[in-house]
């Protein structure tokens, strides 16, 4: 690694002996979705929508490869089934939440994520697991645009997490209130720089930035199709280029490419439900409601200030989940 890498980063040496094949990369996921969201005025941060989808659902879509996904929070509707856990007492902090979630995992590798990552993707999770697999490290985590560690966008060896959590619990009489840096200080870590996937939403300005970015020309269509697939419960890789070419040829140059793609997904969902007018109406209704939410967000910029609670600037230097 280069000389300007974060303190504690290490060169990836030969990987330790481990079983080969798909089973070697099996992982569970723990998503921390609690916390008071003070900088959002106490809003339900995991439920805040970006691109028509709740932040929590966006994170869950990135870890569909997990054998078990544990969400540490009060149960709520989600786009895919998860296992729920809760730290004791509720609100005891990120280490206590991680300990509660880890208790429901069984694989040697665990991906640990916060629920406020609008640009997290399945490829990010794969890169973290690959970085861990190539090294002797006990964890692989993302670093943000400023080079700061993001321990809640990371893959860890489960045994190392259990070891450090047990040691910290014994030393402090429990995990309540302990910051994440106490955990990561005891782990041998490798870093994966990614300023986009590590972007988290701590403030309303962050939410506005995320909403604006997905509407940029280079992102909007993929974001919309992903949102529609989630809404309709479709797990299908769509060749949007092929479909757009077909729609353009059939319509002599369509001006609104989201329309035919959305229609296709509605048709696919209806067919999977064995067709019929009722199935088409139900799928179209879901997509239409999503479109309304999508459009409503675009107009929230001017009105957001009026609808937000008055929140005083945070007096502490850093109120991220890993601060302490």
Short mmCIF file of C-alpha atoms in Angstrom, two decimals:
data_model
loop_
_atom_site.label_atom_id
_atom_site.label_comp_id
_atom_site.label_asym_id
_atom_site.label_seq_id
_atom_site.Cartn_x
_atom_site.Cartn_y
_atom_site.Cartn_z
CA UNK A 1 0.00 0.00 0.00
CA UNK A 2 1.09 3.59 -0.37
CA UNK A 3 2.69 5.60 2.39
CA UNK A 4 -0.35 7.85 2.80
CA UNK A 5 -2.73 5.03 3.72
CA UNK A 6 -4.70 5.33 6.97
CA UNK A 7 -2.87 4.37 10.20
CA UNK A 8 -3.11 0.69 10.91
CA UNK A 9 -3.56 -0.32 7.28
CA UNK A 10 -1.46 -3.27 6.29
CA UNK A 11 -0.13 -4.97 3.19
CA UNK A 12 -2.21 -7.95 2.15
CA UNK A 13 0.02 -10.96 2.64
CA UNK A 14 -0.72 -14.51 1.52
CA UNK A 15 -4.20 -15.54 2.49
CA UNK A 16 -4.50 -18.10 5.28
CA UNK A 17 -5.50 -21.62 4.33
CA UNK A 18 -9.25 -21.90 3.99
CA UNK A 19 -11.69 -24.08 2.09
CA UNK A 20 -12.03 -23.24 -1.58
CA UNK A 21 -15.24 -22.79 -3.55
CA UNK A 22 -18.50 -20.97 -2.98
CA UNK A 23 -18.83 -22.06 0.67
CA UNK A 24 -15.62 -20.22 1.53
CA UNK A 25 -17.32 -16.90 0.75
CA UNK A 26 -20.61 -17.63 2.51
CA UNK A 27 -21.57 -14.75 4.74
CA UNK A 28 -24.27 -13.40 7.01
CA UNK A 29 -25.18 -9.72 7.19
CA UNK A 30 -25.92 -7.57 10.23
CA UNK A 31 -27.63 -4.23 9.53
CA UNK A 32 -27.75 -1.67 12.33
CA UNK A 33 -30.98 0.30 11.91
CA UNK A 34 -31.53 1.76 15.38
CA UNK A 35 -30.28 5.01 16.84
CA UNK A 36 -31.97 8.31 17.56
CA UNK A 37 -31.16 10.18 14.30
CA UNK A 38 -30.57 13.37 16.30
CA UNK A 39 -29.25 15.25 13.29
CA UNK A 40 -32.47 14.43 11.43
CA UNK A 41 -34.54 15.80 14.29
CA UNK A 42 -35.45 12.31 15.48
CA UNK A 43 -36.91 11.27 12.11
CA UNK A 44 -37.22 7.58 11.25
CA UNK A 45 -33.98 7.51 9.29
CA UNK A 46 -34.15 3.90 7.98
CA UNK A 47 -37.58 4.72 6.57
CA UNK A 48 -36.57 7.95 4.81
CA UNK A 49 -36.99 7.43 1.08
CA UNK A 50 -34.34 8.11 -1.52
CA UNK A 51 -35.41 7.40 -5.07
CA UNK A 52 -38.76 6.09 -3.83
CA UNK A 53 -37.15 3.43 -1.65
CA UNK A 54 -36.54 3.41 2.10
CA UNK A 55 -32.85 3.68 3.00
CA UNK A 56 -33.09 0.36 4.84
CA UNK A 57 -34.52 -1.37 1.77
CA UNK A 58 -31.71 0.02 -0.37
CA UNK A 59 -29.15 -1.51 2.01
CA UNK A 60 -31.01 -4.83 2.15
CA UNK A 61 -30.93 -4.99 -1.66
CA UNK A 62 -27.13 -4.89 -1.53
CA UNK A 63 -26.79 -7.97 0.68
CA UNK A 64 -29.24 -10.39 -0.91
CA UNK A 65 -26.37 -12.90 -1.13
CA UNK A 66 -26.26 -13.29 2.65
CA UNK A 67 -27.36 -16.62 4.10
CA UNK A 68 -29.05 -14.76 6.94
CA UNK A 69 -29.65 -11.01 7.18
CA UNK A 70 -30.17 -9.71 10.70
CA UNK A 71 -31.57 -6.20 11.20
CA UNK A 72 -31.06 -4.76 14.67
CA UNK A 73 -34.10 -2.53 15.21
CA UNK A 74 -37.79 -2.68 15.93
CA UNK A 75 -39.47 -4.81 13.23
CA UNK A 76 -41.01 -3.02 10.24
CA UNK A 77 -42.12 -4.00 6.72
CA UNK A 78 -39.17 -4.61 4.38
CA UNK A 79 -38.82 -5.59 0.74
CA UNK A 80 -37.21 -8.90 1.65
CA UNK A 81 -37.44 -11.22 4.66
CA UNK A 82 -34.95 -10.58 7.46
CA UNK A 83 -34.37 -11.74 11.01
CA UNK A 84 -34.95 -9.10 13.67
CA UNK A 85 -32.88 -8.51 16.79
CA UNK A 86 -32.66 -5.80 19.44
CA UNK A 87 -29.89 -4.68 21.76
CA UNK A 88 -30.64 -4.73 25.48
CA UNK A 89 -31.47 -2.11 26.52
CA UNK A 90 -32.67 -0.50 23.27
CA UNK A 91 -30.50 2.46 22.37
CA UNK A 92 -27.43 1.01 24.09
CA UNK A 93 -25.22 1.97 21.16
CA UNK A 94 -23.61 0.42 18.09
CA UNK A 95 -21.43 -2.14 19.87
CA UNK A 96 -24.36 -3.47 21.87
CA UNK A 97 -26.43 -3.58 18.67
CA UNK A 98 -23.67 -5.41 16.82
CA UNK A 99 -23.40 -7.93 19.63
CA UNK A 100 -27.15 -8.56 19.50
CA UNK A 101 -27.09 -9.05 15.73
CA UNK A 102 -23.99 -11.22 15.75
CA UNK A 103 -25.72 -13.65 18.07
CA UNK A 104 -28.03 -14.65 15.20
CA UNK A 105 -25.25 -15.37 12.68
CA UNK A 106 -23.57 -18.68 11.94
CA UNK A 107 -21.10 -18.10 9.08
CA UNK A 108 -17.36 -17.44 9.38
CA UNK A 109 -17.75 -14.09 7.62
CA UNK A 110 -20.18 -11.31 8.48
CA UNK A 111 -20.91 -8.10 6.61
CA UNK A 112 -21.78 -5.24 8.96
CA UNK A 113 -23.73 -2.30 7.54
CA UNK A 114 -25.54 0.79 8.73
CA UNK A 115 -29.03 1.39 7.37
CA UNK A 116 -28.31 4.82 5.87
CA UNK A 117 -26.18 4.02 2.81
CA UNK A 118 -28.08 5.16 -0.30
CA UNK A 119 -25.38 4.15 -2.80
CA UNK A 120 -24.40 0.77 -1.38
CA UNK A 121 -24.54 -1.96 -4.02
CA UNK A 122 -24.11 -5.72 -4.14
CA UNK A 123 -20.80 -5.16 -5.92
CA UNK A 124 -19.54 -3.22 -2.88
CA UNK A 125 -20.28 -6.19 -0.64
CA UNK A 126 -18.50 -8.52 -3.05
CA UNK A 127 -15.43 -6.25 -3.14
CA UNK A 128 -15.25 -6.15 0.65
CA UNK A 129 -15.47 -9.95 0.88
CA UNK A 130 -12.85 -10.33 -1.86
CA UNK A 131 -10.47 -7.92 -0.10
CA UNK A 132 -10.86 -9.88 3.12
CA UNK A 133 -10.37 -13.19 1.32
CA UNK A 134 -7.11 -11.99 -0.27
CA UNK A 135 -5.57 -10.90 3.02
CA UNK A 136 -4.72 -12.16 6.48
CA UNK A 137 -6.73 -9.30 7.94
CA UNK A 138 -9.62 -9.74 10.36
CA UNK A 139 -11.77 -7.18 8.60
CA UNK A 140 -12.07 -5.17 5.38
CA UNK A 141 -13.80 -1.80 5.59
CA UNK A 142 -14.53 1.10 3.28
CA UNK A 143 -12.92 4.49 3.67
CA UNK A 144 -14.77 7.65 2.69
CA UNK A 145 -13.76 10.63 0.55
CA UNK A 146 -11.67 12.02 3.42
CA UNK A 147 -9.90 8.72 4.07
CA UNK A 148 -11.84 8.00 7.27
CA UNK A 149 -12.63 4.44 8.26
CA UNK A 150 -16.26 3.39 7.94
CA UNK A 151 -16.59 0.35 10.24
CA UNK A 152 -20.30 0.07 9.42
CA UNK A 153 -19.56 -0.66 5.78
CA UNK A 154 -17.31 -3.65 6.29
CA UNK A 155 -16.78 -7.40 6.17
CA UNK A 156 -15.29 -9.14 9.20
CA UNK A 157 -14.22 -12.56 10.33
CA UNK A 158 -16.88 -13.55 12.83
CA UNK A 159 -14.43 -15.14 15.27
CA UNK A 160 -12.48 -11.89 15.53
CA UNK A 161 -15.65 -9.88 16.20
CA UNK A 162 -16.78 -12.30 18.89
CA UNK A 163 -13.33 -12.24 20.51
CA UNK A 164 -13.15 -8.44 20.70
CA UNK A 165 -16.77 -7.99 21.79
CA UNK A 166 -16.28 -10.52 24.59
CA UNK A 167 -13.07 -8.80 25.72
CA UNK A 168 -14.68 -5.36 25.71
CA UNK A 169 -17.74 -6.63 27.54
CA UNK A 170 -15.57 -8.20 30.23
CA UNK A 171 -13.42 -5.08 30.59
CA UNK A 172 -16.30 -2.59 30.78
CA UNK A 173 -19.01 -4.71 32.35
CA UNK A 174 -21.00 -4.72 29.10
CA UNK A 175 -21.10 -3.03 25.72
CA UNK A 176 -23.57 -0.24 26.46
CA UNK A 177 -22.38 3.15 25.27
CA UNK A 178 -19.04 1.97 23.88
CA UNK A 179 -17.99 3.53 20.54
CA UNK A 180 -17.13 1.40 17.53
CA UNK A 181 -13.52 2.58 17.56
CA UNK A 182 -12.97 0.46 20.69
CA UNK A 183 -13.77 -2.57 18.57
CA UNK A 184 -11.81 -1.67 15.46
CA UNK A 185 -8.75 -0.68 17.50
CA UNK A 186 -8.35 -4.35 18.42
CA UNK A 187 -8.74 -5.71 14.89
CA UNK A 188 -6.26 -6.15 12.06
CA UNK A 189 -7.94 -4.34 9.17
CA UNK A 190 -7.50 -3.75 5.46
CA UNK A 191 -9.06 -0.76 3.70
CA UNK A 192 -11.05 -0.37 0.48
CA UNK A 193 -11.43 3.28 -0.62
CA UNK A 194 -14.90 4.10 -1.97
CA UNK A 195 -16.22 7.66 -1.52
CA UNK A 196 -19.58 6.84 -3.14
CA UNK A 197 -20.64 3.60 -1.45
CA UNK A 198 -19.42 4.90 1.92
CA UNK A 199 -21.63 8.01 1.69
CA UNK A 200 -24.10 7.94 4.58
CA UNK A 201 -27.09 10.12 5.35
CA UNK A 202 -26.70 11.83 8.72
CA UNK A 203 -28.45 15.12 7.89
CA UNK A 204 -31.24 16.44 5.69
CA UNK A 205 -28.58 17.96 3.46
CA UNK A 206 -27.14 14.47 2.97
CA UNK A 207 -30.61 13.20 2.04
CA UNK A 208 -31.01 16.03 -0.46
CA UNK A 209 -27.60 15.28 -1.97
CA UNK A 210 -28.46 11.60 -2.38
CA UNK A 211 -31.83 12.38 -3.95
CA UNK A 212 -30.24 14.81 -6.38
CA UNK A 213 -27.49 12.41 -7.42
CA UNK A 214 -29.79 9.56 -8.39
CA UNK A 215 -31.66 11.94 -10.68
CA UNK A 216 -28.54 12.83 -12.62
CA UNK A 217 -28.54 11.68 -16.22
CA UNK A 218 -26.05 8.88 -15.65
CA UNK A 219 -27.94 7.34 -12.73
CA UNK A 220 -31.64 8.04 -12.99
CA UNK A 221 -32.74 5.18 -15.25
CA UNK A 222 -30.88 2.45 -13.35
CA UNK A 223 -32.15 3.86 -10.05
CA UNK A 224 -35.72 3.94 -11.30
CA UNK A 225 -35.63 0.38 -12.62
CA UNK A 226 -34.13 -0.87 -9.36
CA UNK A 227 -36.89 0.91 -7.43
CA UNK A 228 -39.62 -0.60 -9.60
CA UNK A 229 -38.16 -4.10 -9.25
CA UNK A 230 -38.10 -3.74 -5.47
CA UNK A 231 -41.64 -2.42 -5.42
CA UNK A 232 -42.94 -5.29 -7.55
CA UNK A 233 -40.82 -7.97 -5.89
CA UNK A 234 -38.98 -8.86 -9.10
CA UNK A 235 -35.54 -10.43 -8.80
CA UNK A 236 -34.47 -10.11 -12.42
CA UNK A 237 -31.50 -8.57 -14.20
CA UNK A 238 -33.05 -6.47 -16.95
CA UNK A 239 -31.08 -5.74 -20.12
CA UNK A 240 -32.18 -2.14 -20.26
CA UNK A 241 -30.11 -1.40 -23.37
CA UNK A 242 -31.84 -4.14 -25.34
CA UNK A 243 -35.28 -3.12 -24.13
CA UNK A 244 -34.65 0.54 -24.87
CA UNK A 245 -33.49 -0.28 -28.37
CA UNK A 246 -36.58 -2.38 -28.92
CA UNK A 247 -38.86 0.35 -27.54
CA UNK A 248 -37.13 3.01 -29.63
CA UNK A 249 -37.51 1.01 -32.78
CA UNK A 250 -41.14 0.17 -32.04
CA UNK A 251 -42.07 3.72 -31.05
CA UNK A 252 -39.84 5.47 -33.60
CA UNK A 253 -37.66 7.07 -30.90
CA UNK A 254 -39.42 7.18 -27.54
CA UNK A 255 -38.76 10.32 -25.49
CA UNK A 256 -39.48 8.85 -22.05
CA UNK A 257 -37.50 5.61 -21.68
CA UNK A 258 -38.73 4.92 -18.16
CA UNK A 259 -42.25 4.35 -19.48
CA UNK A 260 -41.68 1.23 -21.61
CA UNK A 261 -39.28 -0.27 -19.10
CA UNK A 262 -41.74 0.21 -16.29
CA UNK A 263 -44.51 -1.27 -18.42
CA UNK A 264 -42.34 -4.30 -19.07
CA UNK A 265 -41.73 -4.83 -15.36
CA UNK A 266 -45.43 -4.47 -14.62
CA UNK A 267 -46.14 -7.09 -17.28
CA UNK A 268 -43.50 -9.42 -15.88
CA UNK A 269 -44.89 -9.08 -12.35
CA UNK A 270 -48.41 -9.76 -13.61
CA UNK A 271 -47.24 -12.81 -15.55
CA UNK A 272 -45.44 -14.18 -12.50
CA UNK A 273 -48.72 -13.81 -10.62
CA UNK A 274 -50.27 -15.93 -13.41
CA UNK A 275 -51.68 -12.99 -15.29
CA UNK A 276 -55.23 -11.81 -15.43
CA UNK A 277 -56.63 -8.29 -15.21
CA UNK A 278 -56.52 -8.29 -11.39
CA UNK A 279 -52.79 -9.06 -11.38
CA UNK A 280 -52.09 -6.34 -13.95
CA UNK A 281 -54.13 -3.80 -12.01
CA UNK A 282 -52.35 -4.64 -8.74
CA UNK A 283 -48.86 -4.40 -10.27
CA UNK A 284 -49.71 -1.20 -12.13
CA UNK A 285 -51.12 0.33 -8.96
CA UNK A 286 -47.89 -0.36 -7.08
CA UNK A 287 -45.76 1.13 -9.85
CA UNK A 288 -48.06 4.17 -10.10
CA UNK A 289 -47.82 4.79 -6.36
CA UNK A 290 -44.05 4.55 -6.58
CA UNK A 291 -44.06 7.08 -9.43
CA UNK A 292 -46.08 9.51 -7.29
CA UNK A 293 -43.57 9.19 -4.45
CA UNK A 294 -40.72 9.63 -6.94
CA UNK A 295 -42.28 12.83 -8.30
CA UNK A 296 -43.14 14.15 -4.83
CA UNK A 297 -39.47 13.95 -3.78
CA UNK A 298 -38.45 16.14 -6.70
CA UNK A 299 -40.62 18.94 -5.35
CA UNK A 300 -39.53 18.62 -1.75
CA UNK A 301 -36.40 20.71 -2.16
CA UNK A 302 -38.14 24.09 -1.78
CA UNK A 303 -40.50 22.92 0.93
CA UNK A 304 -38.12 20.70 2.90
CA UNK A 305 -37.05 23.45 5.25
CA UNK A 306 -40.61 24.20 6.27
CA UNK A 307 -41.39 20.57 6.94
CA UNK A 308 -38.25 19.78 8.93
CA UNK A 309 -38.08 20.14 12.66
CA UNK A 310 -35.86 22.89 14.04
CA UNK A 311 -32.65 21.11 15.02
CA UNK A 312 -29.79 22.95 16.64
CA UNK A 313 -26.35 22.28 15.15
CA UNK A 314 -24.68 19.40 16.94
CA UNK A 315 -22.27 20.64 19.58
CA UNK A 316 -20.11 17.55 19.46
CA UNK A 317 -17.29 17.21 16.90
CA UNK A 318 -18.66 13.99 15.41
CA UNK A 319 -21.96 12.24 16.04
CA UNK A 320 -21.50 9.39 13.61
CA UNK A 321 -22.37 5.90 14.98
CA UNK A 322 -18.66 5.11 15.27
CA UNK A 323 -17.82 8.24 17.21
CA UNK A 324 -17.37 8.27 20.92
#
